[in-house]
Amino acid sequence: MKIASWNVNSLKVRLPQVKAWLAEQAPDVLALQETKVPDDQFPVRALQEAGYTACYTGQRTYNGVAVLARSAPADVATELPGFADAQRRVIACTVAGVRLINVYVPNGQAVGSEKYDYKLRWLEALHRWIADELAAHERVVVTGDFNIAPQPADVHDPEAWAGSVLFSERERAALQGLLAGLGLTDTFRLFEQPEALFSWWDYRVNSFKRNRGLRIDLILASPALARACTAASVDLEPRRWERPSDHAPAVAAFEL
DNA sequence: ATGGTAGTCTAACTA
């Protein structure tokens, strides 16, 4: 089972790229973030023609998440329990016996800002939700744009980024709470990886060309699935395409 | 020093 996660920064703009990437990589599941599309405008038919059934929760201009799957997603949930939020940032569903939780973690803007506080509170609610899902399901995968780089090796210049949003102590501690705390595994780090392989590069100042990136797009696995993981990577190719998303897809394969 | 680009939508926000 091949599972991928991609922040597309507008599904409307990136639909041709999503279709091309699906045809090329043939994942069983593609989790999307920042679709920026209301539900009544979601491209259901185009994706069905590509061989995928979608579940989605979106809004105009901002946020929006979706899961595309070869077999129809079941038991869909679109709310973070105990955290009333108009922003469409989570979707969970079950595909082929795997419980998928797809998240678009708040960016946080700047350490100490209101949005940073919202990010930390949001992550606490996510922690509680994942704990419940892990208690109910053996096979759990959490995909998404976490807007947090886990380790120094996931940041092009960790000293310059220390203390900044996306790499500050409290955010990293919240992410560690999901990893060490809940027993999830960052599948990317199960395998030997090239140095400086990232998943997001700011559109500005030629960041991609200079590889000034961060690895913030993650695929986390419960113990049973971590044992079944056979490969994990980031596919840089779509970031090289014309008019790209600022993120590249993260990919993980499982032998089930 | 507080930029630079992209998306949504024409003013300003979010990232």
mmCIF file of C-alpha atoms (C1' of nucleotides) in Angstrom:
data_model
loop_
_atom_site.group_PDB
_atom_site.id
_atom_site.type_symbol
_atom_site.label_atom_id
_atom_site.label_comp_id
_atom_site.label_asym_id
_atom_site.label_seq_id
_atom_site.Cartn_x
_atom_site.Cartn_y
_atom_site.Cartn_z
ATOM 1 C CA MET A 1 0.000 0.000 0.000
ATOM 2 C CA LYS A 2 1.518 3.249 -1.174
ATOM 3 C CA ILE A 3 0.446 6.359 0.735
ATOM 4 C CA ALA A 4 1.386 9.913 -0.212
ATOM 5 C CA SER A 5 0.817 13.388 1.228
ATOM 6 C CA TRP A 6 0.983 16.637 -0.741
ATOM 7 C CA ASN A 7 0.190 20.236 0.107
ATOM 8 C CA VAL A 8 -0.951 21.420 -3.334
ATOM 9 C CA ASN A 9 -1.610 25.099 -2.498
ATOM 10 C CA SER A 10 -4.861 25.282 -4.515
ATOM 11 C CA LEU A 11 -6.288 22.103 -6.033
ATOM 12 C CA LYS A 12 -7.874 24.219 -8.768
ATOM 13 C CA VAL A 13 -4.479 25.411 -10.005
ATOM 14 C CA ARG A 14 -2.695 22.116 -9.345
ATOM 15 C CA LEU A 15 -5.330 19.636 -10.616
ATOM 16 C CA PRO A 16 -3.401 18.878 -13.847
ATOM 17 C CA GLN A 17 -0.280 18.230 -11.762
ATOM 18 C CA VAL A 18 -2.174 16.031 -9.304
ATOM 19 C CA LYS A 19 -3.579 13.970 -12.182
ATOM 20 C CA ALA A 20 -0.138 13.682 -13.799
ATOM 21 C CA TRP A 21 1.446 12.625 -10.516
ATOM 22 C CA LEU A 22 -1.290 10.062 -9.793
ATOM 23 C CA ALA A 23 -0.811 8.558 -13.259
ATOM 24 C CA GLU A 24 2.961 8.459 -12.791
ATOM 25 C CA GLN A 25 3.202 7.215 -9.204
ATOM 26 C CA ALA A 26 -0.072 5.285 -8.825
ATOM 27 C CA PRO A 27 -0.380 5.657 -5.031
ATOM 28 C CA ASP A 28 -3.231 3.825 -3.289
ATOM 29 C CA VAL A 29 -3.876 6.934 -1.217
ATOM 30 C CA LEU A 30 -3.046 10.599 -1.788
ATOM 31 C CA ALA A 31 -3.744 12.959 1.109
ATOM 32 C CA LEU A 32 -4.034 16.621 0.084
ATOM 33 C CA GLN A 33 -3.750 19.858 2.046
ATOM 34 C CA GLU A 34 -4.516 23.476 1.163
ATOM 35 C CA THR A 35 -7.055 22.506 -1.468
ATOM 36 C CA LYS A 36 -8.674 25.960 -1.060
ATOM 37 C CA VAL A 37 -11.849 24.670 -2.704
ATOM 38 C CA PRO A 38 -15.417 24.656 -1.322
ATOM 39 C CA ASP A 39 -17.039 21.199 -1.251
ATOM 40 C CA ASP A 40 -19.533 22.046 -4.012
ATOM 41 C CA GLN A 41 -16.614 22.835 -6.347
ATOM 42 C CA PHE A 42 -14.431 19.810 -5.516
ATOM 43 C CA PRO A 43 -13.300 18.103 -8.774
ATOM 44 C CA VAL A 44 -14.986 14.785 -7.967
ATOM 45 C CA ARG A 45 -15.465 13.683 -11.578
ATOM 46 C CA ALA A 46 -11.940 14.521 -12.819
ATOM 47 C CA LEU A 47 -10.447 12.492 -9.986
ATOM 48 C CA GLN A 48 -12.905 9.641 -10.499
ATOM 49 C CA GLU A 49 -11.799 9.507 -14.139
ATOM 50 C CA ALA A 50 -8.237 9.233 -12.820
ATOM 51 C CA GLY A 51 -9.346 6.205 -10.769
ATOM 52 C CA TYR A 52 -9.731 7.780 -7.328
ATOM 53 C CA THR A 53 -12.627 8.276 -4.946
ATOM 54 C CA ALA A 54 -12.343 11.367 -2.761
ATOM 55 C CA CYS A 55 -13.507 12.508 0.624
ATOM 56 C CA TYR A 56 -12.966 16.169 1.396
ATOM 57 C CA THR A 57 -13.740 19.119 3.584
ATOM 58 C CA GLY A 58 -12.930 22.519 2.172
ATOM 59 C CA GLN A 59 -13.526 26.233 2.228
ATOM 60 C CA ARG A 60 -12.820 29.090 -0.139
ATOM 61 C CA THR A 61 -9.384 30.818 -0.207
ATOM 62 C CA TYR A 62 -7.815 29.080 2.801
ATOM 63 C CA ASN A 63 -7.144 25.586 4.181
ATOM 64 C CA GLY A 64 -9.075 22.543 2.908
ATOM 65 C CA VAL A 65 -8.049 18.865 3.117
ATOM 66 C CA ALA A 66 -8.950 15.757 1.139
ATOM 67 C CA VAL A 67 -8.105 12.082 0.779
ATOM 68 C CA LEU A 68 -8.048 10.405 -2.637
ATOM 69 C CA ALA A 69 -8.116 6.606 -2.619
ATOM 70 C CA ARG A 70 -8.306 3.695 -5.058
ATOM 71 C CA SER A 71 -11.085 2.184 -2.928
ATOM 72 C CA ALA A 72 -13.827 4.304 -1.412
ATOM 73 C CA PRO A 73 -12.893 5.928 1.934
ATOM 74 C CA ALA A 74 -15.216 4.867 4.798
ATOM 75 C CA ASP A 75 -16.071 6.311 8.233
ATOM 76 C CA VAL A 76 -15.146 9.862 7.258
ATOM 77 C CA ALA A 77 -14.650 12.448 10.027
ATOM 78 C CA THR A 78 -13.978 16.143 9.401
ATOM 79 C CA GLU A 79 -13.852 17.692 12.868
ATOM 80 C CA LEU A 80 -11.166 17.763 15.523
ATOM 81 C CA PRO A 81 -13.058 16.421 18.576
ATOM 82 C CA GLY A 82 -13.385 18.938 21.402
ATOM 83 C CA PHE A 83 -11.984 21.785 19.315
ATOM 84 C CA ALA A 84 -14.603 23.900 17.567
ATOM 85 C CA ASP A 85 -12.935 25.314 14.469
ATOM 86 C CA ALA A 86 -14.335 26.809 11.276
ATOM 87 C CA GLN A 87 -10.981 26.230 9.542
ATOM 88 C CA ARG A 88 -11.016 23.027 7.484
ATOM 89 C CA ARG A 89 -7.811 21.314 8.583
ATOM 90 C CA VAL A 90 -8.549 17.658 9.358
ATOM 91 C CA ILE A 91 -10.090 14.685 7.637
ATOM 92 C CA ALA A 92 -9.986 11.071 8.769
ATOM 93 C CA CYS A 93 -11.190 7.996 6.929
ATOM 94 C CA THR A 94 -10.626 4.250 6.670
ATOM 95 C CA VAL A 95 -9.162 2.735 3.499
ATOM 96 C CA ALA A 96 -8.444 -1.007 3.160
ATOM 97 C CA GLY A 97 -8.303 -1.498 6.919
ATOM 98 C CA VAL A 98 -5.997 1.466 7.538
ATOM 99 C CA ARG A 99 -7.210 4.424 9.588
ATOM 100 C CA LEU A 100 -5.941 7.589 7.886
ATOM 101 C CA ILE A 101 -5.801 10.955 9.625
ATOM 102 C CA ASN A 102 -4.855 13.776 7.279
ATOM 103 C CA VAL A 103 -3.960 17.151 8.792
ATOM 104 C CA TYR A 104 -3.076 20.668 7.779
ATOM 105 C CA VAL A 105 -1.480 21.956 10.967
ATOM 106 C CA PRO A 106 -1.768 25.748 11.452
ATOM 107 C CA ASN A 107 1.312 27.646 10.267
ATOM 108 C CA GLY A 108 1.626 29.685 13.455
ATOM 109 C CA GLN A 109 2.873 32.862 11.746
ATOM 110 C CA ALA A 110 5.438 33.884 14.404
ATOM 111 C CA VAL A 111 6.471 32.631 17.851
ATOM 112 C CA GLY A 112 4.405 34.403 20.492
ATOM 113 C CA SER A 113 1.645 35.497 18.104
ATOM 114 C CA GLU A 114 -2.040 34.671 18.490
ATOM 115 C CA LYS A 115 -1.751 32.252 15.584
ATOM 116 C CA TYR A 116 1.171 30.509 17.317
ATOM 117 C CA ASP A 117 -0.989 30.013 20.406
ATOM 118 C CA TYR A 118 -3.785 28.664 18.196
ATOM 119 C CA LYS A 119 -1.284 26.245 16.611
ATOM 120 C CA LEU A 120 -0.209 24.871 20.002
ATOM 121 C CA ARG A 121 -3.798 24.501 21.249
ATOM 122 C CA TRP A 122 -4.758 22.854 17.962
ATOM 123 C CA LEU A 123 -1.871 20.380 18.358
ATOM 124 C CA GLU A 124 -3.045 19.494 21.882
ATOM 125 C CA ALA A 125 -6.485 18.636 20.507
ATOM 126 C CA LEU A 126 -4.870 16.630 17.702
ATOM 127 C CA HIS A 127 -2.790 14.709 20.268
ATOM 128 C CA ARG A 128 -5.924 13.715 22.186
ATOM 129 C CA TRP A 129 -7.726 12.696 19.002
ATOM 130 C CA ILE A 130 -4.858 10.544 17.726
ATOM 131 C CA ALA A 131 -4.605 8.874 21.151
ATOM 132 C CA ASP A 132 -8.274 7.875 20.840
ATOM 133 C CA GLU A 133 -7.831 6.665 17.262
ATOM 134 C CA LEU A 134 -4.789 4.577 18.273
ATOM 135 C CA ALA A 135 -6.862 2.979 21.027
ATOM 136 C CA ALA A 136 -9.558 2.064 18.489
ATOM 137 C CA HIS A 137 -7.406 1.008 15.504
ATOM 138 C CA GLU A 138 -4.181 -0.961 15.195
ATOM 139 C CA ARG A 139 -3.265 0.391 11.767
ATOM 140 C CA VAL A 140 -3.128 4.197 11.906
ATOM 141 C CA VAL A 141 -1.338 6.605 9.569
ATOM 142 C CA VAL A 142 -1.175 10.344 10.191
ATOM 143 C CA THR A 143 -0.301 12.276 7.050
ATOM 144 C CA GLY A 144 -0.026 15.943 6.383
ATOM 145 C CA ASP A 145 1.609 19.321 6.363
ATOM 146 C CA PHE A 146 2.661 19.544 10.017
ATOM 147 C CA ASN A 147 4.280 22.970 9.638
ATOM 148 C CA ILE A 148 6.953 21.692 12.055
ATOM 149 C CA ALA A 149 10.386 20.310 11.172
ATOM 150 C CA PRO A 150 11.112 17.426 13.577
ATOM 151 C CA GLN A 151 14.930 17.510 13.740
ATOM 152 C CA PRO A 152 17.906 19.711 12.806
ATOM 153 C CA ALA A 153 18.537 17.386 9.840
ATOM 154 C CA ASP A 154 15.118 18.463 8.524
ATOM 155 C CA VAL A 155 16.168 22.138 8.272
ATOM 156 C CA HIS A 156 18.619 23.608 5.745
ATOM 157 C CA ASP A 157 20.139 25.931 8.360
ATOM 158 C CA PRO A 158 19.052 24.732 11.815
ATOM 159 C CA GLU A 159 21.035 27.399 13.675
ATOM 160 C CA ALA A 160 19.390 30.220 11.743
ATOM 161 C CA TRP A 161 15.964 28.615 12.203
ATOM 162 C CA ALA A 162 16.339 27.854 15.933
ATOM 163 C CA GLY A 163 13.516 29.532 17.835
ATOM 164 C CA SER A 164 11.613 30.514 14.686
ATOM 165 C CA VAL A 165 8.126 29.357 13.816
ATOM 166 C CA LEU A 166 8.179 25.899 12.137
ATOM 167 C CA PHE A 167 11.232 24.956 14.246
ATOM 168 C CA SER A 168 10.661 26.433 17.727
ATOM 169 C CA GLU A 169 11.008 24.371 20.923
ATOM 170 C CA ARG A 170 7.332 24.272 21.852
ATOM 171 C CA GLU A 171 6.242 23.177 18.379
ATOM 172 C CA ARG A 172 8.944 20.521 18.214
ATOM 173 C CA ALA A 173 7.932 19.315 21.699
ATOM 174 C CA ALA A 174 4.309 19.027 20.540
ATOM 175 C CA LEU A 175 5.419 16.950 17.548
ATOM 176 C CA GLN A 176 7.631 14.806 19.795
ATOM 177 C CA GLY A 177 4.514 14.228 21.892
ATOM 178 C CA LEU A 178 2.932 12.554 18.864
ATOM 179 C CA LEU A 179 6.100 10.575 18.094
ATOM 180 C CA ALA A 180 7.694 9.474 21.394
ATOM 181 C CA GLY A 181 4.551 10.256 23.396
ATOM 182 C CA LEU A 182 1.992 8.332 21.340
ATOM 183 C CA GLY A 183 4.370 5.824 19.755
ATOM 184 C CA LEU A 184 4.086 7.065 16.181
ATOM 185 C CA THR A 185 7.054 6.722 13.828
ATOM 186 C CA ASP A 186 8.263 9.278 11.270
ATOM 187 C CA THR A 187 8.454 6.763 8.400
ATOM 188 C CA PHE A 188 11.019 8.881 6.509
ATOM 189 C CA ARG A 189 13.590 8.242 9.265
ATOM 190 C CA LEU A 190 13.137 4.462 9.168
ATOM 191 C CA PHE A 191 15.428 4.459 6.140
ATOM 192 C CA GLU A 192 18.766 5.864 5.122
ATOM 193 C CA GLN A 193 18.115 9.175 3.355
ATOM 194 C CA PRO A 194 20.123 11.616 1.276
ATOM 195 C CA GLU A 195 21.316 14.670 3.191
ATOM 196 C CA ALA A 196 19.244 17.835 2.915
ATOM 197 C CA LEU A 197 16.115 16.250 1.455
ATOM 198 C CA PHE A 198 13.253 18.601 2.273
ATOM 199 C CA SER A 199 9.556 18.908 1.381
ATOM 200 C CA TRP A 200 8.879 22.668 1.435
ATOM 201 C CA TRP A 201 10.728 25.657 0.016
ATOM 202 C CA ASP A 202 9.496 29.246 0.242
ATOM 203 C CA TYR A 203 8.491 30.648 -3.154
ATOM 204 C CA ARG A 204 10.635 33.683 -2.441
ATOM 205 C CA VAL A 205 14.396 34.244 -2.825
ATOM 206 C CA ASN A 206 14.988 31.209 -5.046
ATOM 207 C CA SER A 207 14.689 28.873 -2.058
ATOM 208 C CA PHE A 208 14.201 25.722 -4.106
ATOM 209 C CA LYS A 209 17.118 26.385 -6.441
ATOM 210 C CA ARG A 210 19.351 26.913 -3.415
ATOM 211 C CA ASN A 211 17.664 24.030 -1.511
ATOM 212 C CA ARG A 212 16.839 26.280 1.418
ATOM 213 C CA GLY A 213 14.041 24.000 2.556
ATOM 214 C CA LEU A 214 12.425 22.282 5.524
ATOM 215 C CA ARG A 215 10.938 18.807 5.841
ATOM 216 C CA ILE A 216 7.530 19.549 7.334
ATOM 217 C CA ASP A 217 5.359 17.123 5.316
ATOM 218 C CA LEU A 218 5.296 13.853 7.213
ATOM 219 C CA ILE A 219 3.811 10.372 7.179
ATOM 220 C CA LEU A 220 3.590 8.995 10.721
ATOM 221 C CA ALA A 221 2.771 5.344 11.390
ATOM 222 C CA SER A 222 1.428 3.358 14.363
ATOM 223 C CA PRO A 223 3.699 0.517 15.597
ATOM 224 C CA ALA A 224 1.984 -2.174 13.488
ATOM 225 C CA LEU A 225 2.320 -0.069 10.345
ATOM 226 C CA ALA A 226 5.859 1.112 11.114
ATOM 227 C CA ARG A 227 6.878 -2.565 11.148
ATOM 228 C CA ALA A 228 5.208 -3.003 7.751
ATOM 229 C CA CYS A 229 6.844 0.074 6.177
ATOM 230 C CA THR A 230 9.182 -0.850 3.306
ATOM 231 C CA ALA A 231 10.133 2.559 1.893
ATOM 232 C CA ALA A 232 9.730 6.296 2.497
ATOM 233 C CA SER A 233 10.857 9.345 0.566
ATOM 234 C CA VAL A 234 10.040 12.784 -0.768
ATOM 235 C CA ASP A 235 9.464 13.126 -4.517
ATOM 236 C CA LEU A 236 11.189 16.334 -5.616
ATOM 237 C CA GLU A 237 10.030 16.099 -9.219
ATOM 238 C CA PRO A 238 6.726 18.025 -8.960
ATOM 239 C CA ARG A 239 8.554 20.913 -7.268
ATOM 240 C CA ARG A 240 10.580 21.307 -10.498
ATOM 241 C CA TRP A 241 7.489 21.569 -12.709
ATOM 242 C CA GLU A 242 6.138 24.803 -14.146
ATOM 243 C CA ARG A 243 3.980 26.754 -11.686
ATOM 244 C CA PRO A 244 4.580 24.295 -8.825
ATOM 245 C CA SER A 245 3.186 24.045 -5.317
ATOM 246 C CA ASP A 246 5.701 25.205 -2.726
ATOM 247 C CA HIS A 247 5.582 21.634 -1.300
ATOM 248 C CA ALA A 248 6.727 18.277 -2.689
ATOM 249 C CA PRO A 249 4.870 14.997 -2.001
ATOM 250 C CA ALA A 250 5.967 12.740 0.864
ATOM 251 C CA VAL A 251 5.561 9.027 0.107
ATOM 252 C CA ALA A 252 5.594 5.827 2.183
ATOM 253 C CA ALA A 253 5.036 2.192 1.183
ATOM 254 C CA PHE A 254 3.649 -0.543 3.425
ATOM 255 C CA GLU A 255 3.540 -4.293 2.913
ATOM 256 C CA LEU A 256 0.220 -5.410 4.369
ATOM 257 C "C1'" DA B 1 17.158 46.033 6.616
ATOM 258 C "C1'" DT B 2 11.570 43.138 7.129
ATOM 259 C "C1'" DG B 3 12.328 42.395 1.743
ATOM 260 C "C1'" DG B 4 11.223 38.507 -1.879
ATOM 261 C "C1'" DT B 5 6.542 35.096 -4.540
ATOM 262 C "C1'" DA B 6 2.148 32.734 -4.965
ATOM 263 C "C1'" DG B 7 -3.024 32.057 -4.404
ATOM 264 C "C1'" DT B 8 -7.409 34.024 -3.861
ATOM 265 C "C1'" DC B 9 -9.662 37.574 -5.549
ATOM 266 C "C1'" DT B 10 -9.000 43.735 -6.863
ATOM 267 C "C1'" DA B 11 -7.547 44.941 -1.239
ATOM 268 C "C1'" DA B 12 -5.442 42.484 1.816
ATOM 269 C "C1'" DC B 13 -4.813 38.326 3.906
ATOM 270 C "C1'" DT B 14 -2.121 33.984 4.526
ATOM 271 C "C1'" DA B 15 1.690 31.343 3.841
#
